[in-house]
Short mmCIF file of C-alpha atoms in Angstrom, two decimals:
data_model
loop_
_atom_site.label_atom_id
_atom_site.label_comp_id
_atom_site.label_asym_id
_atom_site.label_seq_id
_atom_site.Cartn_x
_atom_site.Cartn_y
_atom_site.Cartn_z
CA UNK A 1157 -9.41 32.26 76.05
CA UNK A 1158 -6.93 31.24 79.11
CA UNK A 1159 -9.02 33.60 81.04
CA UNK A 1160 -12.55 31.89 79.95
CA UNK A 1161 -11.37 28.67 80.83
CA UNK A 1162 -10.44 29.64 84.09
CA UNK A 1163 -13.81 31.40 85.23
CA UNK A 1164 -16.06 28.70 83.17
CA UNK A 1165 -13.93 25.66 85.09
CA UNK A 1166 -14.56 27.32 88.75
CA UNK A 1167 -18.94 27.07 87.58
CA UNK A 1168 -19.10 24.00 85.40
CA UNK A 1169 -16.73 21.75 84.16
CA UNK A 1170 -18.64 20.39 80.98
CA UNK A 1171 -18.78 24.15 80.02
CA UNK A 1172 -15.22 24.42 80.18
CA UNK A 1173 -14.44 21.45 78.77
CA UNK A 1174 -16.68 22.08 75.74
CA UNK A 1175 -14.40 25.75 75.38
CA UNK A 1176 -11.70 23.45 75.46
CA UNK A 1177 -12.25 21.31 72.67
CA UNK A 1178 -13.23 24.34 70.62
CA UNK A 1179 -10.57 25.78 71.41
CA UNK A 1180 -8.66 23.39 70.13
CA UNK A 1181 -9.93 23.30 66.70
CA UNK A 1182 -10.04 27.04 66.30
CA UNK A 1183 -6.04 27.16 67.15
CA UNK A 1184 -5.29 24.36 64.43
CA UNK A 1185 -7.40 26.29 61.87
CA UNK A 1186 -5.69 28.87 63.16
CA UNK A 1187 -2.00 27.35 62.23
CA UNK A 1188 -3.15 26.32 59.08
CA UNK A 1189 -2.48 22.59 59.94
CA UNK A 1190 -3.01 19.46 57.02
CA UNK A 1191 -5.26 16.53 57.22
CA UNK A 1192 -2.61 14.75 59.20
CA UNK A 1193 -2.30 17.25 61.72
CA UNK A 1194 -6.14 17.59 62.98
CA UNK A 1195 -6.96 13.87 62.76
CA UNK A 1196 -3.16 12.95 64.66
CA UNK A 1197 -4.26 16.15 67.24
CA UNK A 1198 -7.89 15.10 67.58
CA UNK A 1199 -7.12 11.93 68.73
CA UNK A 1200 -5.08 12.95 71.36
CA UNK A 1201 -7.53 15.09 72.22
CA UNK A 1202 -10.47 12.17 72.23
CA UNK A 1203 -7.79 9.49 73.84
CA UNK A 1204 -8.89 7.20 71.05
CA UNK A 1205 -8.52 6.45 67.63
CA UNK A 1206 -10.13 9.02 64.75
CA UNK A 1207 -9.73 9.39 60.79
CA UNK A 1208 -10.65 11.32 57.88
CA UNK A 1209 -11.43 10.36 54.36
CA UNK A 1210 -12.21 12.36 51.47
CA UNK A 1211 -14.66 10.94 48.70
CA UNK A 1212 -12.16 9.05 46.00
CA UNK A 1213 -9.33 10.09 48.43
CA UNK A 1214 -6.93 9.01 50.86
CA UNK A 1215 -7.98 7.46 54.41
CA UNK A 1216 -5.94 8.94 57.28
CA UNK A 1217 -6.43 7.14 60.73
CA UNK A 1218 -4.24 7.80 63.67
CA UNK A 1219 -4.42 6.21 67.78
CA UNK A 1220 -4.66 8.65 70.78
CA UNK A 1221 -0.44 7.91 70.90
CA UNK A 1222 -0.12 9.71 67.62
CA UNK A 1223 0.75 6.93 65.76
CA UNK A 1224 -0.82 6.15 61.84
CA UNK A 1225 -3.02 3.27 62.00
CA UNK A 1226 -3.38 1.17 58.55
CA UNK A 1227 -6.23 -0.35 56.89
CA UNK A 1228 -9.97 0.59 57.48
CA UNK A 1229 -11.58 0.65 61.11
CA UNK A 1230 -12.42 -1.90 62.82
CA UNK A 1231 -15.62 -0.05 64.77
CA UNK A 1232 -17.06 3.39 64.44
CA UNK A 1233 -18.44 5.02 67.34
CA UNK A 1234 -19.45 8.29 65.80
CA UNK A 1235 -19.15 10.00 62.73
CA UNK A 1236 -19.94 13.54 60.48
CA UNK A 1237 -19.55 14.12 57.07
CA UNK A 1238 -18.55 17.87 55.17
CA UNK A 1239 -20.76 17.82 52.49
CA UNK A 1240 -19.36 19.12 49.10
CA UNK A 1241 -18.79 22.03 48.33
CA UNK A 1242 -17.16 24.69 45.87
CA UNK A 1243 -13.47 24.01 47.41
CA UNK A 1244 -13.67 20.23 47.33
CA UNK A 1245 -15.46 16.99 47.20
CA UNK A 1246 -16.34 16.65 50.58
CA UNK A 1247 -15.96 13.63 53.24
CA UNK A 1248 -16.13 12.04 56.43
CA UNK A 1249 -14.48 12.02 59.69
CA UNK A 1250 -14.83 9.72 62.44
CA UNK A 1251 -13.89 8.54 66.17
CA UNK A 1252 -13.53 4.72 67.19
CA UNK A 1253 -13.70 4.35 70.44
CA UNK A 1254 -14.01 0.70 71.88
CA UNK A 1255 -17.34 1.40 74.44
CA UNK A 1256 -19.87 3.61 74.51
CA UNK A 1257 -19.50 7.66 72.35
CA UNK A 1258 -18.38 10.11 74.91
CA UNK A 1259 -19.75 12.71 76.52
CA UNK A 1260 -18.28 15.12 74.22
CA UNK A 1261 -17.69 13.14 71.07
CA UNK A 1262 -20.68 14.42 69.32
CA UNK A 1263 -19.28 18.23 69.78
CA UNK A 1264 -15.50 16.96 68.65
CA UNK A 1265 -16.84 15.47 65.39
CA UNK A 1266 -18.54 18.44 64.90
CA UNK A 1267 -15.52 20.86 65.12
CA UNK A 1268 -13.08 18.06 63.16
CA UNK A 1269 -15.77 18.28 60.50
CA UNK A 1270 -15.86 22.20 60.22
CA UNK A 1271 -12.12 21.97 60.26
CA UNK A 1272 -11.99 19.54 57.22
CA UNK A 1273 -13.89 21.44 55.22
CA UNK A 1274 -12.18 24.24 55.63
CA UNK A 1275 -8.74 22.74 55.16
CA UNK A 1276 -10.70 21.31 51.85
CA UNK A 1277 -11.13 25.04 50.55
CA UNK A 1278 -7.43 25.64 51.19
CA UNK A 1279 -5.50 22.23 49.55
CA UNK A 1280 -6.74 22.88 46.24
CA UNK A 1281 -4.69 26.07 46.08
CA UNK A 1282 -1.47 25.42 44.92
CA UNK A 1283 1.47 25.74 47.15
CA UNK A 1284 4.34 27.70 44.68
CA UNK A 1285 7.45 25.22 44.31
CA UNK A 1286 10.64 25.96 46.84
CA UNK A 1287 14.14 25.54 46.28
CA UNK A 1288 14.81 23.21 49.13
CA UNK A 1289 18.47 22.51 50.70
CA UNK A 1290 19.90 20.14 48.56
CA UNK A 1291 21.41 18.03 51.64
CA UNK A 1292 18.37 18.10 53.16
CA UNK A 1293 16.70 16.29 49.68
CA UNK A 1294 20.07 13.84 49.16
CA UNK A 1295 19.26 12.61 52.34
CA UNK A 1296 15.81 12.26 52.15
CA UNK A 1297 16.55 10.09 48.86
CA UNK A 1298 19.11 7.78 50.49
CA UNK A 1299 18.38 4.86 51.40
CA UNK A 1300 21.98 4.28 53.42
CA UNK A 1301 20.60 7.01 56.23
CA UNK A 1302 18.66 6.19 59.54
CA UNK A 1303 14.91 6.34 59.53
CA UNK A 1304 15.47 8.85 62.22
CA UNK A 1305 17.37 11.02 59.85
CA UNK A 1306 15.11 11.13 57.09
CA UNK A 1307 12.12 11.37 59.23
CA UNK A 1308 13.83 14.67 60.53
CA UNK A 1309 14.83 15.93 56.79
CA UNK A 1310 11.21 15.56 55.86
CA UNK A 1311 10.33 18.03 58.54
CA UNK A 1312 13.01 20.62 57.81
CA UNK A 1313 11.93 20.49 54.52
CA UNK A 1314 8.15 21.28 55.55
CA UNK A 1315 6.89 17.66 54.47
CA UNK A 1316 4.72 14.88 56.61
CA UNK A 1317 7.03 11.88 57.20
CA UNK A 1318 3.40 10.06 57.28
CA UNK A 1319 2.52 11.03 53.78
CA UNK A 1320 3.60 9.17 50.70
CA UNK A 1321 5.22 11.37 47.98
CA UNK A 1322 6.73 10.75 44.82
CA UNK A 1323 9.74 11.94 43.53
CA UNK A 1324 10.09 13.54 39.75
CA UNK A 1325 13.51 13.19 38.22
CA UNK A 1326 14.20 16.36 35.93
CA UNK A 1327 17.02 16.69 33.06
CA UNK A 1328 17.95 19.40 29.88
CA UNK A 1329 16.36 17.98 26.91
CA UNK A 1330 19.63 18.12 25.17
CA UNK A 1331 21.07 15.24 26.83
CA UNK A 1332 18.76 12.63 24.11
CA UNK A 1333 19.24 9.21 22.97
CA UNK A 1334 22.98 8.77 20.85
CA UNK A 1335 22.30 10.20 17.00
CA UNK A 1336 19.34 12.13 18.19
CA UNK A 1337 19.09 15.71 16.71
CA UNK A 1338 20.06 18.32 19.22
CA UNK A 1339 17.85 20.45 21.23
CA UNK A 1340 16.68 24.03 20.63
CA UNK A 1341 18.97 26.36 21.89
CA UNK A 1342 21.72 23.65 22.32
CA UNK A 1343 23.90 24.88 19.33
CA UNK A 1344 26.44 27.20 18.87
CA UNK A 1345 25.14 31.04 19.30
CA UNK A 1346 22.74 30.01 21.41
CA UNK A 1347 23.51 32.12 24.87
CA UNK A 1348 24.41 30.86 27.84
CA UNK A 1349 24.01 27.01 28.88
CA UNK A 1350 20.79 26.52 30.99
CA UNK A 1351 21.08 25.51 34.61
CA UNK A 1352 18.77 22.30 35.53
CA UNK A 1353 18.14 24.06 38.98
CA UNK A 1354 16.71 27.44 37.44
CA UNK A 1355 14.77 24.74 34.42
CA UNK A 1356 13.02 22.56 37.04
CA UNK A 1357 12.04 25.64 39.34
CA UNK A 1358 10.57 26.62 36.04
CA UNK A 1359 8.39 24.13 34.93
CA UNK A 1360 7.17 23.13 38.23
CA UNK A 1361 6.21 26.91 38.67
CA UNK A 1362 4.09 25.61 35.04
CA UNK A 1363 2.82 23.48 36.34
CA UNK A 1364 0.53 25.11 39.40
CA UNK A 1365 0.79 21.55 41.38
CA UNK A 1366 -1.29 21.25 44.67
CA UNK A 1367 0.38 20.57 47.76
CA UNK A 1368 4.23 20.74 48.49
CA UNK A 1369 6.46 20.54 46.06
CA UNK A 1370 10.23 20.54 46.80
CA UNK A 1371 12.92 21.32 44.09
CA UNK A 1372 17.13 20.66 44.29
CA UNK A 1373 20.03 19.89 42.56
CA UNK A 1374 21.19 16.79 42.52
CA UNK A 1375 24.02 16.06 40.63
CA UNK A 1376 22.93 16.95 36.43
CA UNK A 1377 20.06 16.47 37.32
CA UNK A 1378 16.73 18.18 39.42
CA UNK A 1379 15.11 16.19 41.48
CA UNK A 1380 11.27 17.26 42.88
CA UNK A 1381 9.56 15.89 45.94
CA UNK A 1382 6.03 16.32 45.32
CA UNK A 1383 3.22 15.38 48.30
CA UNK A 1384 -0.43 15.93 47.37
CA UNK A 1385 -2.36 17.30 49.51
CA UNK A 1386 -3.45 14.54 51.82
CA UNK A 1387 -1.53 12.05 50.51
CA UNK A 1388 -3.69 12.03 46.80
CA UNK A 1389 -2.32 9.40 45.18
CA UNK A 1390 -2.94 11.18 41.60
CA UNK A 1391 0.59 11.16 39.37
CA UNK A 1392 1.41 14.83 38.36
CA UNK A 1393 2.13 13.47 35.04
CA UNK A 1394 -0.51 15.49 32.99
CA UNK A 1395 0.05 18.37 34.83
CA UNK A 1396 4.15 18.10 33.96
CA UNK A 1397 3.00 17.34 30.37
CA UNK A 1398 1.17 20.82 30.43
CA UNK A 1399 3.45 22.41 31.99
CA UNK A 1400 6.06 21.05 29.11
CA UNK A 1401 4.34 21.88 26.47
CA UNK A 1402 3.71 25.99 27.66
CA UNK A 1403 5.61 28.69 26.61
CA UNK A 1404 6.43 32.05 28.33
CA UNK A 1405 4.01 34.73 27.89
CA UNK A 1406 6.17 37.79 26.89
CA UNK A 1407 9.28 38.30 25.16
CA UNK A 1408 11.20 38.92 28.60
CA UNK A 1409 10.59 36.02 30.20
CA UNK A 1410 12.79 33.49 31.14
CA UNK A 1411 14.16 30.73 28.20
CA UNK A 1412 12.77 33.37 25.78
CA UNK A 1413 15.43 35.51 23.70
CA UNK A 1414 14.77 36.76 19.94
CA UNK A 1415 15.81 34.12 17.10
CA UNK A 1416 15.90 30.98 20.04
CA UNK A 1417 13.12 28.59 20.86
CA UNK A 1418 12.44 27.83 24.69
CA UNK A 1419 14.87 25.37 26.29
CA UNK A 1420 12.84 22.68 27.17
CA UNK A 1421 13.63 19.92 30.08
CA UNK A 1422 13.31 15.92 29.94
CA UNK A 1423 11.14 14.45 33.20
CA UNK A 1424 10.80 10.94 34.40
CA UNK A 1425 7.91 10.68 37.26
CA UNK A 1426 8.63 8.16 39.76
CA UNK A 1427 5.46 5.51 41.65
CA UNK A 1428 4.03 6.40 44.85
CA UNK A 1429 6.04 5.67 48.04
CA UNK A 1430 5.81 6.06 51.49
CA UNK A 1431 7.68 9.13 52.31
CA UNK A 1432 10.22 7.43 54.53
CA UNK A 1433 11.12 5.14 51.08
CA UNK A 1434 11.50 8.45 49.03
CA UNK A 1435 15.07 6.67 47.77
CA UNK A 1436 12.64 3.79 45.61
CA UNK A 1437 10.78 6.59 43.84
CA UNK A 1438 13.83 8.36 43.52
CA UNK A 1439 15.30 4.61 41.32
CA UNK A 1440 11.78 4.57 39.41
CA UNK A 1441 11.91 8.61 37.97
CA UNK A 1442 15.47 8.40 37.06
CA UNK A 1443 14.46 4.91 35.10
CA UNK A 1444 11.21 6.81 33.65
CA UNK A 1445 13.79 9.87 32.72
CA UNK A 1446 15.45 7.29 30.27
CA UNK A 1447 12.33 6.81 28.02
CA UNK A 1448 11.56 10.65 28.12
CA UNK A 1449 12.67 12.64 24.59
CA UNK A 1450 13.19 15.44 23.93
CA UNK A 1451 10.23 17.50 21.79
CA UNK A 1452 6.82 16.60 22.18
CA UNK A 1453 5.35 17.11 25.53
CA UNK A 1454 3.48 13.70 25.30
CA UNK A 1455 6.91 12.20 25.29
CA UNK A 1456 9.29 14.55 27.33
CA UNK A 1457 7.39 12.88 30.51
CA UNK A 1458 7.53 9.80 31.47
CA UNK A 1459 5.37 8.21 33.97
CA UNK A 1460 7.12 4.58 35.21
CA UNK A 1461 3.51 4.02 36.58
CA UNK A 1462 2.68 3.84 32.86
CA UNK A 1463 5.60 1.77 31.74
CA UNK A 1464 4.74 -0.99 32.99
CA UNK A 1465 6.65 -4.33 32.32
CA UNK A 1466 8.33 -2.18 29.55
CA UNK A 1467 10.74 -0.57 32.26
CA UNK A 1468 12.75 -3.52 32.50
CA UNK A 1469 14.26 -2.62 29.20
CA UNK A 1470 16.06 -0.37 31.06
CA UNK A 1471 18.16 -2.94 32.70
CA UNK A 1472 19.49 -3.98 29.55
CA UNK A 1473 23.24 -2.58 29.37
CA UNK A 1474 23.30 0.22 27.06
CA UNK A 1475 26.24 -1.20 25.10
CA UNK A 1476 23.60 -4.32 23.58
CA UNK A 1477 21.04 -1.84 23.23
CA UNK A 1478 23.17 -0.32 20.92
CA UNK A 1479 23.96 -3.57 19.11
CA UNK A 1480 20.77 -4.05 17.67
CA UNK A 1481 20.46 -4.20 14.65
CA UNK A 1482 16.65 -2.04 14.79
CA UNK A 1483 18.41 0.29 17.26
CA UNK A 1484 21.52 1.20 14.61
CA UNK A 1485 19.03 1.57 11.76
CA UNK A 1486 16.54 4.02 13.77
CA UNK A 1487 20.42 5.83 14.73
CA UNK A 1488 21.22 5.98 11.03
CA UNK A 1489 17.63 7.11 10.53
CA UNK A 1490 17.53 9.87 13.28
CA UNK A 1491 20.80 11.18 11.76
CA UNK A 1492 20.38 11.05 8.66
CA UNK A 1493 18.16 14.22 6.59
CA UNK A 1494 14.37 15.03 7.69
CA UNK A 1495 15.24 12.08 10.09
CA UNK A 1496 13.80 13.60 13.07
CA UNK A 1497 10.48 14.41 11.00
CA UNK A 1498 10.58 10.52 10.90
CA UNK A 1499 11.02 9.54 13.97
CA UNK A 1500 8.60 11.53 15.43
CA UNK A 1501 5.76 10.22 12.96
CA UNK A 1502 6.73 6.86 14.13
CA UNK A 1503 6.44 7.57 17.60
CA UNK A 1504 3.21 8.97 17.44
CA UNK A 1505 1.94 6.53 15.33
CA UNK A 1506 3.29 3.70 17.49
CA UNK A 1507 1.70 5.12 20.43
CA UNK A 1508 -1.76 5.98 19.14
CA UNK A 1509 -1.74 3.33 16.60
CA UNK A 1510 -3.94 5.71 14.43
CA UNK A 1511 -2.46 7.50 11.33
CA UNK A 1512 -5.74 10.46 12.24
CA UNK A 1513 -4.62 10.74 15.50
CA UNK A 1514 -0.62 10.79 14.93
CA UNK A 1515 -1.48 13.60 12.48
CA UNK A 1516 -3.60 15.42 15.29
CA UNK A 1517 -0.63 14.98 17.73
CA UNK A 1518 1.59 16.49 15.98
CA UNK A 1519 -0.57 19.13 13.83
CA UNK A 1520 -0.25 17.75 10.07
CA UNK A 1521 -2.25 16.73 7.72
CA UNK A 1522 -2.27 12.80 7.95
CA UNK A 1523 -1.00 12.54 4.28
CA UNK A 1524 2.00 14.27 5.32
CA UNK A 1525 2.58 11.56 8.30
CA UNK A 1526 1.19 9.20 5.68
CA UNK A 1527 4.48 10.10 3.35
CA UNK A 1528 6.91 10.13 6.67
CA UNK A 1529 5.42 6.67 7.78
CA UNK A 1530 6.02 5.30 4.13
CA UNK A 1531 9.68 6.63 4.05
CA UNK A 1532 10.53 4.81 7.46
CA UNK A 1533 9.05 1.59 6.60
CA UNK A 1534 11.26 1.61 3.19
CA UNK A 1535 14.12 2.56 5.38
CA UNK A 1536 13.66 -0.05 8.03
CA UNK A 1537 11.91 -3.06 6.39
CA UNK A 1538 8.98 -2.53 8.81
CA UNK A 1539 4.98 -2.92 7.22
CA UNK A 1540 3.92 -0.61 10.49
CA UNK A 1541 0.10 -1.48 10.21
CA UNK A 1542 1.09 -5.06 10.67
CA UNK A 1543 0.56 -5.13 14.73
CA UNK A 1544 3.64 -7.55 15.58
CA UNK A 1545 5.89 -4.62 13.00
CA UNK A 1546 4.44 -2.10 15.25
CA UNK A 1547 5.03 -3.98 18.08
CA UNK A 1548 8.36 -4.28 17.03
CA UNK A 1549 9.02 -0.78 16.20
CA UNK A 1550 7.86 0.70 19.49
CA UNK A 1551 9.99 -1.60 21.43
CA UNK A 1552 12.89 -0.16 18.79
CA UNK A 1553 11.97 3.06 19.91
CA UNK A 1554 12.52 2.53 23.17
CA UNK A 1555 15.64 0.52 22.94
CA UNK A 1556 17.12 3.50 20.91
CA UNK A 1557 16.32 5.75 23.90
CA UNK A 1558 17.84 3.81 26.23
CA UNK A 1559 20.87 3.11 24.17
CA UNK A 1560 22.14 6.63 24.64
CA UNK A 1561 21.35 6.99 28.11
CA UNK A 1562 22.95 5.46 31.31
#
């Protein structure tokens, strides 16, 4: 390519420039660059702002100096579409030249669209989760370290400082609310104690999350950095719930042994934040984790975004929650004979608001669920068909779960 450029530059400067443009994008595609690298390098090549936006996705814009640009473009001097394909929904690329389009803008846009379409085909392939250096992950999650140090740590982890991410906190299922029954595999003779790092890698491996996933152990928790392709804001909660409900395929798979249920985990998903503010998402993930309950996938993974103002309950000290009569009553119910099944029925009914939907979720006949709810009503003095009592019951369940965690 160098030799061709030298020969062309001696004959025709325009031809040499055209080849240089093509070589630029071919190098980007060969290197497996992401959308951020594509837009930033195109802006530098064209010496004007450039942008990319996928259908229903996040907009990415960079100036010629390499700085990310927020908001919508003020003036688009030229654009190109990369249409819907089997590998992605397509989208648009553009240049934002203040004056008239440059002589090679059309070629730049054509090849930028080609590169974007190729990236679109790659971005949906799930990258295996990587076990990361815990020191780097802790540096990213710290709010005390300098921004420059956090940005460097993100790059060393293979993440993009300019794209948003979410943090997921993972804990072993046995660390549940006070009075809750122990999780499977936690009793005597259950075998070696599980390792949260191994369990977190197994959970994320089953989830098949697209994008960059970095896992490390931080204290007693698994910390997971999830950066979706091109900053896609979608929460990973649904994929994690599906993975939490999955079971290893064979008798020799990790976590499975004769006569013992598969160990499970609980997870809290933090909100979407800028990568340099990952500490905020980490705090939210730990709050969401306190609301997660061992057992069914629907409750084993809690998304902080879904909690809304209920998340404020986590600010109440655990001892004050334990002092509430409703929380004490739930703890006594859970500790009694058949208490675990009653709690499960109550949680499913509060979540769905329907006896039949609760029964379908629990894979039970609706009459069995009705009998369990009747026992709960008799024990706690609630009338669950009354919306006010059901609201109180739901809040009491949240408070009971929080009362066993700090």
